[in-house]
């Protein structure tokens, strides 16, 4: 298990009955989570929520606010600063559980820097740039790729909040798979690859794809971009079918088969103050 337990500005307060109660700075948010099939431990706490997200039977949903919230506010994690706010899809622009991977990547980048080695990172499906900021703040140069222009702009704002120099990140708005294939043809290489693909997506021709059906090809193609002295390959999966053992096998075939090295994988979790942990997907890690 990979436990993201170093947060000060964020906490999961309680979980249960298909929901989670979280503290985002000074704001309490109540959001759906289908995995929390147990009862709430402290029901009285939930009435203090500043906002609650309600799913719609027609799809999507809406926020209902108990008080007026800031349009945006900042969360701090070590040297990192992230802008967050409730979006129309229940998210806030940040996945706090990924902090456990940020720490791991920053440590590996710092060790390379101590040996006088630079680290070029390719961050695919990079969203609002949590991993981008983490790696760049540790001294890496990052190529940030996401198909959504709005999310990329949000990531740029986060990078600015973190005080990162403009030269630290190359911002690309593009289909990730198309970009990887072009980079292979160009002969470009990276010392580390991060992949955080959605469970469902659309290809360049508008075709719908499921991650389970294309995960191996995605990893195999991206692995071709690793340099001769790579640092790591990280694959995050939020899809139920991609259990840690599946991710371990995936990386063993697609990355170890080409570069050797070792693989580990585990469930990514957040501690819950009322007790227990909240499962938040899985991560597979390859190192040389």
PDB file of N, CA and C in Angstrom, residues 1-12 23 76-78 95-104 107 267-273 276-278 280 285:
ATOM      1  N   UNK A   1       0.834  -1.194   0.000  1.00  0.00           N
ATOM      2  CA  UNK A   1       0.000   0.000   0.000  1.00  0.00           C
ATOM      3  C   UNK A   1       0.872   1.249   0.000  1.00  0.00           C
ATOM      4  N   UNK A   2       0.514   2.232  -0.840  1.00  0.00           N
ATOM      5  CA  UNK A   2       1.165   3.527  -0.856  1.00  0.00           C
ATOM      6  C   UNK A   2       0.230   4.512  -0.154  1.00  0.00           C
ATOM      7  N   UNK A   3       0.634   5.006   1.009  1.00  0.00           N
ATOM      8  CA  UNK A   3      -0.236   5.845   1.832  1.00  0.00           C
ATOM      9  C   UNK A   3       0.234   7.298   1.786  1.00  0.00           C
ATOM     10  N   UNK A   4      -0.623   8.182   1.317  1.00  0.00           N
ATOM     11  CA  UNK A   4      -0.313   9.618   1.243  1.00  0.00           C
ATOM     12  C   UNK A   4      -0.657  10.263   2.577  1.00  0.00           C
ATOM     13  N   UNK A   5       0.268  10.200   3.519  1.00  0.00           N
ATOM     14  CA  UNK A   5      -0.027  10.613   4.889  1.00  0.00           C
ATOM     15  C   UNK A   5       0.802  11.812   5.356  1.00  0.00           C
ATOM     16  N   UNK A   6       1.333  12.590   4.402  1.00  0.00           N
ATOM     17  CA  UNK A   6       2.142  13.751   4.777  1.00  0.00           C
ATOM     18  C   UNK A   6       1.419  15.086   4.578  1.00  0.00           C
ATOM     19  N   UNK A   7       0.129  15.051   4.326  1.00  0.00           N
ATOM     20  CA  UNK A   7      -0.620  16.287   4.100  1.00  0.00           C
ATOM     21  C   UNK A   7      -0.861  17.042   5.403  1.00  0.00           C
ATOM     22  N   UNK A   8      -0.839  18.370   5.312  1.00  0.00           N
ATOM     23  CA  UNK A   8      -1.264  19.240   6.412  1.00  0.00           C
ATOM     24  C   UNK A   8      -2.483  20.070   6.003  1.00  0.00           C
ATOM     25  N   UNK A   9      -2.551  20.466   4.729  1.00  0.00           N
ATOM     26  CA  UNK A   9      -3.655  21.301   4.238  1.00  0.00           C
ATOM     27  C   UNK A   9      -4.869  20.491   3.795  1.00  0.00           C
ATOM     28  N   UNK A  10      -4.732  19.184   3.751  1.00  0.00           N
ATOM     29  CA  UNK A  10      -5.826  18.317   3.280  1.00  0.00           C
ATOM     30  C   UNK A  10      -5.985  17.141   4.231  1.00  0.00           C
ATOM     31  N   UNK A  11      -7.225  16.672   4.391  1.00  0.00           N
ATOM     32  CA  UNK A  11      -7.466  15.468   5.195  1.00  0.00           C
ATOM     33  C   UNK A  11      -8.807  14.867   4.814  1.00  0.00           C
ATOM     34  N   UNK A  12      -8.865  13.543   4.827  1.00  0.00           N
ATOM     35  CA  UNK A  12     -10.146  12.845   4.747  1.00  0.00           C
ATOM     36  C   UNK A  12     -10.650  12.702   6.178  1.00  0.00           C
ATOM     37  N   UNK A  23     -11.399  17.734   4.126  1.00  0.00           N
ATOM     38  CA  UNK A  23     -11.026  19.111   4.433  1.00  0.00           C
ATOM     39  C   UNK A  23      -9.994  19.576   3.415  1.00  0.00           C
ATOM     40  N   UNK A  76      -1.312  23.843   0.041  1.00  0.00           N
ATOM     41  CA  UNK A  76       0.140  23.738   0.103  1.00  0.00           C
ATOM     42  C   UNK A  76       0.552  22.320   0.464  1.00  0.00           C
ATOM     43  N   UNK A  77       1.553  21.821  -0.254  1.00  0.00           N
ATOM     44  CA  UNK A  77       2.153  20.532   0.092  1.00  0.00           C
ATOM     45  C   UNK A  77       3.661  20.692  -0.032  1.00  0.00           C
ATOM     46  N   UNK A  78       4.346  20.841   1.107  1.00  0.00           N
ATOM     47  CA  UNK A  78       5.780  21.103   1.059  1.00  0.00           C
ATOM     48  C   UNK A  78       6.045  22.365   0.262  1.00  0.00           C
ATOM     49  N   UNK A  95      -5.686  15.554  -7.089  1.00  0.00           N
ATOM     50  CA  UNK A  95      -5.859  14.238  -6.504  1.00  0.00           C
ATOM     51  C   UNK A  95      -4.835  14.094  -5.378  1.00  0.00           C
ATOM     52  N   UNK A  96      -5.233  14.378  -4.137  1.00  0.00           N
ATOM     53  CA  UNK A  96      -4.273  14.424  -3.022  1.00  0.00           C
ATOM     54  C   UNK A  96      -3.541  13.108  -2.778  1.00  0.00           C
ATOM     55  N   UNK A  97      -4.160  11.986  -3.127  1.00  0.00           N
ATOM     56  CA  UNK A  97      -3.492  10.703  -2.894  1.00  0.00           C
ATOM     57  C   UNK A  97      -2.194  10.585  -3.680  1.00  0.00           C
ATOM     58  N   UNK A  98      -2.086  11.351  -4.785  1.00  0.00           N
ATOM     59  CA  UNK A  98      -0.879  11.261  -5.602  1.00  0.00           C
ATOM     60  C   UNK A  98       0.349  11.863  -4.925  1.00  0.00           C
ATOM     61  N   UNK A  99       0.154  12.524  -3.782  1.00  0.00           N
ATOM     62  CA  UNK A  99       1.300  13.078  -3.059  1.00  0.00           C
ATOM     63  C   UNK A  99       2.319  12.000  -2.717  1.00  0.00           C
ATOM     64  N   UNK A 100       1.866  10.770  -2.494  1.00  0.00           N
ATOM     65  CA  UNK A 100       2.805   9.698  -2.152  1.00  0.00           C
ATOM     66  C   UNK A 100       3.713   9.394  -3.345  1.00  0.00           C
ATOM     67  N   UNK A 101       3.203   9.570  -4.552  1.00  0.00           N
ATOM     68  CA  UNK A 101       4.030   9.404  -5.744  1.00  0.00           C
ATOM     69  C   UNK A 101       4.894  10.637  -6.004  1.00  0.00           C
ATOM     70  N   UNK A 102       4.369  11.824  -5.688  1.00  0.00           N
ATOM     71  CA  UNK A 102       5.202  13.028  -5.820  1.00  0.00           C
ATOM     72  C   UNK A 102       6.457  12.893  -4.970  1.00  0.00           C
ATOM     73  N   UNK A 103       6.289  12.438  -3.730  1.00  0.00           N
ATOM     74  CA  UNK A 103       7.440  12.280  -2.833  1.00  0.00           C
ATOM     75  C   UNK A 103       8.449  11.295  -3.403  1.00  0.00           C
ATOM     76  N   UNK A 104       7.931  10.198  -3.928  1.00  0.00           N
ATOM     77  CA  UNK A 104       8.800   9.151  -4.473  1.00  0.00           C
ATOM     78  C   UNK A 104       9.583   9.667  -5.686  1.00  0.00           C
ATOM     79  N   UNK A 107      12.268  12.300  -4.700  1.00  0.00           N
ATOM     80  CA  UNK A 107      13.437  11.658  -4.093  1.00  0.00           C
ATOM     81  C   UNK A 107      14.367  11.097  -5.150  1.00  0.00           C
ATOM     82  N   UNK A 267      -1.757  -0.494  -3.939  1.00  0.00           N
ATOM     83  CA  UNK A 267      -2.942   0.339  -3.856  1.00  0.00           C
ATOM     84  C   UNK A 267      -2.550   1.692  -3.271  1.00  0.00           C
ATOM     85  N   UNK A 268      -3.080   2.763  -3.839  1.00  0.00           N
ATOM     86  CA  UNK A 268      -2.826   4.115  -3.340  1.00  0.00           C
ATOM     87  C   UNK A 268      -3.982   4.498  -2.421  1.00  0.00           C
ATOM     88  N   UNK A 269      -3.649   4.945  -1.205  1.00  0.00           N
ATOM     89  CA  UNK A 269      -4.686   5.213  -0.202  1.00  0.00           C
ATOM     90  C   UNK A 269      -4.422   6.519   0.532  1.00  0.00           C
ATOM     91  N   UNK A 270      -5.490   7.048   1.120  1.00  0.00           N
ATOM     92  CA  UNK A 270      -5.414   8.207   2.003  1.00  0.00           C
ATOM     93  C   UNK A 270      -5.873   7.787   3.395  1.00  0.00           C
ATOM     94  N   UNK A 271      -5.199   8.267   4.441  1.00  0.00           N
ATOM     95  CA  UNK A 271      -5.672   7.950   5.790  1.00  0.00           C
ATOM     96  C   UNK A 271      -6.976   8.686   6.087  1.00  0.00           C
ATOM     97  N   UNK A 272      -7.847   8.064   6.874  1.00  0.00           N
ATOM     98  CA  UNK A 272      -9.119   8.661   7.265  1.00  0.00           C
ATOM     99  C   UNK A 272      -9.065   8.945   8.757  1.00  0.00           C
ATOM    100  N   UNK A 273      -9.321  10.186   9.138  1.00  0.00           N
ATOM    101  CA  UNK A 273      -9.181  10.556  10.543  1.00  0.00           C
ATOM    102  C   UNK A 273     -10.143   9.801  11.454  1.00  0.00           C
ATOM    103  N   UNK A 276      -9.405   3.967   9.567  1.00  0.00           N
ATOM    104  CA  UNK A 276      -9.262   3.244   8.314  1.00  0.00           C
ATOM    105  C   UNK A 276      -8.551   4.062   7.246  1.00  0.00           C
ATOM    106  N   UNK A 277      -8.618   3.563   6.030  1.00  0.00           N
ATOM    107  CA  UNK A 277      -8.017   4.248   4.884  1.00  0.00           C
ATOM    108  C   UNK A 277      -9.033   4.293   3.748  1.00  0.00           C
ATOM    109  N   UNK A 278      -8.831   5.249   2.852  1.00  0.00           N
ATOM    110  CA  UNK A 278      -9.677   5.382   1.666  1.00  0.00           C
ATOM    111  C   UNK A 278      -8.902   4.906   0.453  1.00  0.00           C
ATOM    112  N   UNK A 280      -7.796   4.653  -3.323  1.00  0.00           N
ATOM    113  CA  UNK A 280      -7.850   5.670  -4.386  1.00  0.00           C
ATOM    114  C   UNK A 280      -7.146   5.190  -5.649  1.00  0.00           C
ATOM    115  N   UNK A 285       5.157   1.087 -10.357  1.00  0.00           N
ATOM    116  CA  UNK A 285       6.416   1.825 -10.435  1.00  0.00           C
ATOM    117  C   UNK A 285       7.514   0.937 -10.999  1.00  0.00           C
TER     118      UNK A 285
END
